[in-house]
Structure formats: C-alpha cells, structure tokens
C-alpha positions as a LaTeX table, in Angstrom:
\begin{tabular}{lrrr}
\hline
Residue & $x$ (\AA) & $y$ (\AA) & $z$ (\AA) \\
\hline
Met1 & $-105.66$ & 179.87 & 35.99 \\
Thr2 & $-108.25$ & 181.54 & 33.78 \\
Gly3 & $-110.76$ & 183.50 & 35.84 \\
Thr4 & $-114.47$ & 182.99 & 35.28 \\
Asn5 & $-117.34$ & 185.38 & 35.91 \\
Leu6 & $-120.30$ & 184.21 & 37.98 \\
Asn7 & $-123.49$ & 186.13 & 37.22 \\
Val8 & $-126.67$ & 185.54 & 39.23 \\
Val9 & $-129.87$ & 187.10 & 37.91 \\
Asp10 & $-133.18$ & 187.27 & 39.85 \\
Leu11 & $-132.43$ & 183.92 & 41.48 \\
Ser12 & $-134.84$ & 182.06 & 43.73 \\
Cys13 & $-133.83$ & 178.88 & 45.54 \\
Gly14 & $-135.17$ & 176.66 & 48.29 \\
Arg15 & $-135.40$ & 173.21 & 49.83 \\
Gly16 & $-138.01$ & 170.81 & 51.15 \\
Gly17 & $-140.75$ & 172.43 & 49.11 \\
Leu18 & $-140.09$ & 175.91 & 50.51 \\
Thr19 & $-138.60$ & 178.92 & 48.78 \\
Leu20 & $-135.92$ & 180.35 & 51.05 \\
Leu21 & $-134.37$ & 183.12 & 48.96 \\
Glu22 & $-135.75$ & 185.06 & 46.03 \\
Gly23 & $-134.83$ & 187.97 & 43.79 \\
Met24 & $-131.06$ & 187.60 & 44.22 \\
Thr25 & $-128.95$ & 189.40 & 41.63 \\
Phe26 & $-125.18$ & 189.72 & 42.01 \\
Asn27 & $-121.96$ & 188.90 & 40.24 \\
Val28 & $-118.57$ & 187.60 & 41.29 \\
Leu29 & $-115.54$ & 188.64 & 39.27 \\
Pro30 & $-112.15$ & 186.94 & 38.95 \\
Gly31 & $-109.99$ & 187.85 & 41.93 \\
Glu32 & $-113.00$ & 188.62 & 44.14 \\
Ala33 & $-114.33$ & 187.05 & 47.33 \\
Val34 & $-117.97$ & 187.37 & 48.35 \\
Val35 & $-118.90$ & 186.47 & 51.91 \\
Leu36 & $-122.45$ & 185.31 & 52.67 \\
Arg37 & $-123.88$ & 186.25 & 56.05 \\
Gly38 & $-127.08$ & 185.23 & 57.75 \\
Pro39 & $-128.31$ & 183.08 & 60.65 \\
Asn40 & $-128.49$ & 179.31 & 60.47 \\
Gly41 & $-131.36$ & 178.22 & 58.27 \\
Ser42 & $-131.44$ & 181.44 & 56.28 \\
Gly43 & $-130.51$ & 179.72 & 53.00 \\
Lys44 & $-126.74$ & 180.11 & 52.67 \\
Thr45 & $-126.11$ & 176.40 & 52.11 \\
Thr46 & $-129.01$ & 176.15 & 49.68 \\
Leu47 & $-127.68$ & 179.11 & 47.72 \\
Leu48 & $-124.19$ & 177.63 & 47.50 \\
Arg49 & $-125.50$ & 174.25 & 46.38 \\
Thr50 & $-127.61$ & 175.96 & 43.75 \\
Leu51 & $-124.66$ & 178.00 & 42.48 \\
Ala52 & $-122.60$ & 174.81 & 42.24 \\
Gly53 & $-125.27$ & 173.03 & 40.19 \\
Leu54 & $-126.12$ & 170.49 & 42.89 \\
Gln55 & $-129.75$ & 171.56 & 42.81 \\
Lys56 & $-131.79$ & 173.53 & 40.33 \\
Pro57 & $-132.86$ & 177.13 & 40.89 \\
Leu58 & $-136.57$ & 177.71 & 41.39 \\
Ala59 & $-136.48$ & 180.85 & 39.27 \\
Gly60 & $-133.96$ & 183.16 & 37.64 \\
Arg61 & $-130.68$ & 182.09 & 36.16 \\
Ile62 & $-127.01$ & 181.48 & 36.93 \\
Asp63 & $-124.63$ & 182.39 & 34.13 \\
Val64 & $-121.49$ & 180.35 & 34.67 \\
Asp65 & $-119.73$ & 177.27 & 33.39 \\
Glu66 & $-120.56$ & 174.67 & 36.04 \\
Glu67 & $-117.22$ & 172.99 & 35.35 \\
Ser68 & $-115.52$ & 176.09 & 36.78 \\
Ile69 & $-117.05$ & 175.67 & 40.26 \\
Val70 & $-116.00$ & 173.40 & 43.11 \\
Tyr71 & $-118.19$ & 173.07 & 46.20 \\
Ser72 & $-116.97$ & 172.31 & 49.71 \\
Gly73 & $-119.69$ & 171.57 & 52.24 \\
His74 & $-119.86$ & 170.28 & 55.78 \\
Ala75 & $-118.53$ & 166.82 & 54.89 \\
Asp76 & $-114.77$ & 166.56 & 54.48 \\
Gly77 & $-115.04$ & 164.16 & 51.52 \\
Ile78 & $-112.09$ & 162.00 & 52.48 \\
Lys79 & $-111.57$ & 158.23 & 52.59 \\
Gly80 & $-110.31$ & 157.10 & 55.99 \\
Thr81 & $-108.30$ & 154.09 & 54.83 \\
Leu82 & $-106.25$ & 156.16 & 52.40 \\
Ser83 & $-103.32$ & 158.29 & 53.49 \\
Val84 & $-103.38$ & 162.07 & 53.33 \\
Ala85 & $-101.30$ & 162.00 & 50.15 \\
Glu86 & $-103.43$ & 159.26 & 48.59 \\
Asn87 & $-106.61$ & 161.22 & 49.27 \\
Leu88 & $-105.19$ & 164.29 & 47.54 \\
Ala89 & $-103.80$ & 162.21 & 44.68 \\
Phe90 & $-107.26$ & 160.71 & 44.14 \\
Trp91 & $-108.85$ & 164.16 & 43.84 \\
Ala92 & $-106.01$ & 165.44 & 41.69 \\
Gly93 & $-106.52$ & 162.52 & 39.32 \\
Leu94 & $-110.27$ & 163.03 & 39.26 \\
Phe95 & $-109.92$ & 166.68 & 38.26 \\
Gly96 & $-106.93$ & 166.16 & 36.00 \\
Ala97 & $-104.61$ & 168.19 & 38.20 \\
Gly98 & $-100.96$ & 167.45 & 38.76 \\
Asp99 & $-98.67$ & 167.70 & 41.75 \\
Ile100 & $-100.21$ & 167.67 & 45.23 \\
Gly101 & $-97.20$ & 169.33 & 46.85 \\
Ala102 & $-98.71$ & 172.81 & 46.84 \\
Ala103 & $-101.87$ & 171.54 & 48.56 \\
Leu104 & $-99.84$ & 169.76 & 51.25 \\
Glu105 & $-97.84$ & 172.92 & 51.88 \\
Ala106 & $-100.82$ & 175.28 & 51.85 \\
Phe107 & $-102.52$ & 173.39 & 54.68 \\
Asp108 & $-99.39$ & 172.26 & 56.56 \\
Leu109 & $-100.01$ & 168.59 & 55.84 \\
Gly110 & $-96.50$ & 167.58 & 54.76 \\
Ala111 & $-95.67$ & 165.85 & 58.05 \\
Leu112 & $-98.94$ & 163.94 & 57.84 \\
Glu113 & $-98.88$ & 162.88 & 54.21 \\
Asn114 & $-98.32$ & 159.17 & 54.98 \\
Arg115 & $-100.86$ & 159.05 & 57.82 \\
Ala116 & $-104.18$ & 157.27 & 57.25 \\
Ala117 & $-106.92$ & 159.87 & 57.14 \\
Gln118 & $-108.96$ & 157.98 & 59.74 \\
Thr119 & $-106.25$ & 158.62 & 62.34 \\
Leu120 & $-106.36$ & 162.40 & 61.94 \\
Ser121 & $-107.98$ & 164.79 & 64.39 \\
Ala122 & $-111.15$ & 166.63 & 63.39 \\
Gly123 & $-109.14$ & 169.75 & 62.56 \\
Gln124 & $-106.60$ & 167.81 & 60.52 \\
Lys125 & $-109.38$ & 166.11 & 58.57 \\
Arg126 & $-110.90$ & 169.49 & 57.87 \\
Arg127 & $-107.57$ & 170.81 & 56.59 \\
Leu128 & $-107.27$ & 167.78 & 54.31 \\
Gly129 & $-110.80$ & 168.30 & 53.03 \\
Leu130 & $-110.04$ & 171.94 & 52.23 \\
Ala131 & $-106.71$ & 171.05 & 50.63 \\
Arg132 & $-108.74$ & 169.28 & 47.93 \\
Leu133 & $-109.65$ & 172.72 & 46.62 \\
Cys134 & $-106.04$ & 173.32 & 45.60 \\
Val135 & $-105.92$ & 170.28 & 43.30 \\
Thr136 & $-109.19$ & 170.81 & 41.43 \\
Gly137 & $-107.93$ & 173.51 & 39.09 \\
Arg138 & $-111.36$ & 175.15 & 39.30 \\
Ser139 & $-111.55$ & 178.91 & 39.45 \\
Ile140 & $-114.64$ & 179.45 & 41.62 \\
Trp141 & $-114.70$ & 178.07 & 45.17 \\
Ala142 & $-118.16$ & 177.77 & 46.78 \\
Leu143 & $-117.47$ & 177.21 & 50.47 \\
Asp144 & $-119.97$ & 176.43 & 53.22 \\
Glu145 & $-118.66$ & 177.20 & 56.74 \\
Pro146 & $-115.14$ & 176.08 & 55.77 \\
Thr147 & $-113.53$ & 176.89 & 59.13 \\
Val148 & $-115.58$ & 174.48 & 61.25 \\
Ser149 & $-113.22$ & 172.42 & 63.49 \\
Leu150 & $-110.24$ & 174.66 & 62.67 \\
Asp151 & $-108.13$ & 176.37 & 65.32 \\
Ala152 & $-106.85$ & 179.91 & 64.87 \\
Ser153 & $-103.63$ & 178.89 & 63.12 \\
Ser154 & $-105.51$ & 176.64 & 60.70 \\
Val155 & $-108.03$ & 179.39 & 59.96 \\
Ala156 & $-105.06$ & 181.57 & 59.01 \\
Leu157 & $-103.77$ & 178.83 & 56.68 \\
Phe158 & $-107.18$ & 178.67 & 55.02 \\
Ala159 & $-107.43$ & 182.45 & 54.64 \\
Asn160 & $-103.96$ & 182.51 & 53.07 \\
Ala161 & $-104.94$ & 179.75 & 50.64 \\
Val162 & $-108.00$ & 181.73 & 49.57 \\
Ser163 & $-105.92$ & 184.88 & 49.18 \\
Arg164 & $-103.46$ & 183.05 & 46.91 \\
His165 & $-106.36$ & 181.66 & 44.89 \\
Leu166 & $-107.76$ & 185.16 & 44.41 \\
Ser167 & $-104.35$ & 186.56 & 43.44 \\
Arg168 & $-104.19$ & 184.00 & 40.64 \\
Gly169 & $-107.51$ & 185.08 & 39.17 \\
Gly170 & $-109.77$ & 182.71 & 41.07 \\
Ser171 & $-112.82$ & 183.75 & 43.06 \\
Ala172 & $-114.74$ & 182.52 & 46.09 \\
Val173 & $-118.23$ & 182.62 & 47.56 \\
Ile174 & $-117.98$ & 181.81 & 51.26 \\
Ala175 & $-120.67$ & 181.29 & 53.88 \\
Thr176 & $-119.06$ & 182.02 & 57.22 \\
His177 & $-119.77$ & 183.65 & 60.57 \\
Ile178 & $-116.17$ & 184.68 & 61.20 \\
Asp179 & $-113.94$ & 187.41 & 59.81 \\
Leu180 & $-111.34$ & 185.85 & 57.53 \\
Gly181 & $-109.60$ & 189.14 & 56.85 \\
Leu182 & $-110.34$ & 188.92 & 53.13 \\
Ser183 & $-111.07$ & 192.01 & 51.11 \\
Gly184 & $-114.33$ & 191.75 & 49.20 \\
Arg185 & $-118.05$ & 192.19 & 49.42 \\
Thr186 & $-120.49$ & 190.85 & 52.00 \\
Ile187 & $-124.02$ & 189.81 & 51.12 \\
Asp188 & $-126.58$ & 189.46 & 53.91 \\
Val189 & $-128.91$ & 186.80 & 52.55 \\
Thr190 & $-131.70$ & 187.80 & 54.94 \\
Gln191 & $-132.51$ & 190.76 & 52.69 \\
Phe192 & $-133.59$ & 188.20 & 50.08 \\
Lys193 & $-135.71$ & 186.12 & 52.44 \\
Ala194 & $-138.68$ & 184.75 & 50.55 \\
Ser195 & $-142.29$ & 185.21 & 51.47 \\
Ala196 & $-143.76$ & 182.16 & 53.17 \\
His197 & $-144.88$ & 179.98 & 50.32 \\
Gly198 & $-144.09$ & 176.56 & 48.94 \\
Thr199 & $-142.62$ & 175.48 & 45.63 \\
Ser200 & $-144.33$ & 173.38 & 43.01 \\
Ala201 & $-141.95$ & 170.47 & 43.55 \\
Phe202 & $-139.49$ & 169.23 & 46.12 \\
Asp203 & $-135.84$ & 169.67 & 45.41 \\
Glu204 & $-133.28$ & 166.98 & 45.99 \\
Ala205 & $-132.62$ & 165.86 & 49.55 \\
Phe206 & $-130.96$ & 168.55 & 51.61 \\
Thr207 & $-127.67$ & 167.57 & 53.18 \\
\hline
\end{tabular}
C-alpha cells in the first residue's frame, strides 16, 4: 500500500444551513491515526463526511486524492440476502481488490462466511461492515463511531485491524468515545466550534 498525506487547511464545514466547525488545520501522515473527540452533535460526522468528499467544505481546502479515502458511517452497508463472503466479494470487486480471506480472518468471520447477512446479530453485521475496509485497498480510513454494537473482543479485533493498516502505511481518522489503544493524536473538535451563524446554502441531506 502506498501511503497518502491528508492535509486540511482552514476548513469550515456544517450541515442543515449551519456552520458547525471552522478554522480547522491539521494533517494526517501515512502510518498515523487521528482520533476525533467531542460530544454528540459537535460536528465529528460532518467533518468525516467532508473529508471523504461526501459533502463540500464551506471554506478552506482539503488536499488529498479522494480516491484514497474510504468512509465507514453508522450504516453497515451490507445486503441481507447475500452471504458474508458474497458481501465482501461484491465490495472487493467494486474496488478492484482481490482475495477476501484476509478480511474474513481480521474480523473472525470465517465460520460465518456462508451465512446470509440478514441472519447475523447486530455485532456480527457490524464486523462484516468493518471488514469491507480491508478489501477497498484505500489508504485513508475515515471512521464514524466504528465500535457501535461491538463487544470487547470485537473491539479488540477492530483495533488490531487498524493497527495492521497503519503498519502498512495506511492512516485513519476515527470519531470514537472509547480508547482503542492506538498510538496517535487526538483532536477535540469543540475547540473549532463555529460561531452561531448560518451558511449561504444547505448542504446535502445529513445522514
């Protein structure tokens, strides 16, 4: 994997006609994890979606190849009628990746690979959704509360997967309230809270 720098310069972003964050400047280097902290509604999801190119910044710039970023949000992004293996194969084909074996192993899904996704528990579905990251081939993971529905052992699997990704030159920007045991920087987004004012236009629907 070839690492990619992510450079954010004087960024402002928002939703629903409101600016949530402004004046953000930071960079993320290959092999680095940056954890976003802040209460619900503080703008972490909006920032991640903006970094991933799913909505436009209100001001400032993001210097990165958008094709190097994969976003994982609250939805698991799986098709219930397909098996675990078929779901991963679909995403691997979409991103031009190869074997899904490493993704199955990373998230302990081997015993479930022939199970229909709709029969999985909430935690198993979450693990499958996160396993998609391993077949994208993209170097920057933008992750929004990735450990929701995961038990302690599954959180450990996820943290190990991120660590392996970083060791191979990838990077991650993660919004989370828990300690994943990853070395890296923490950014408290509340220090970039915008003054109360609206934007000139509404952004795309917030999900």
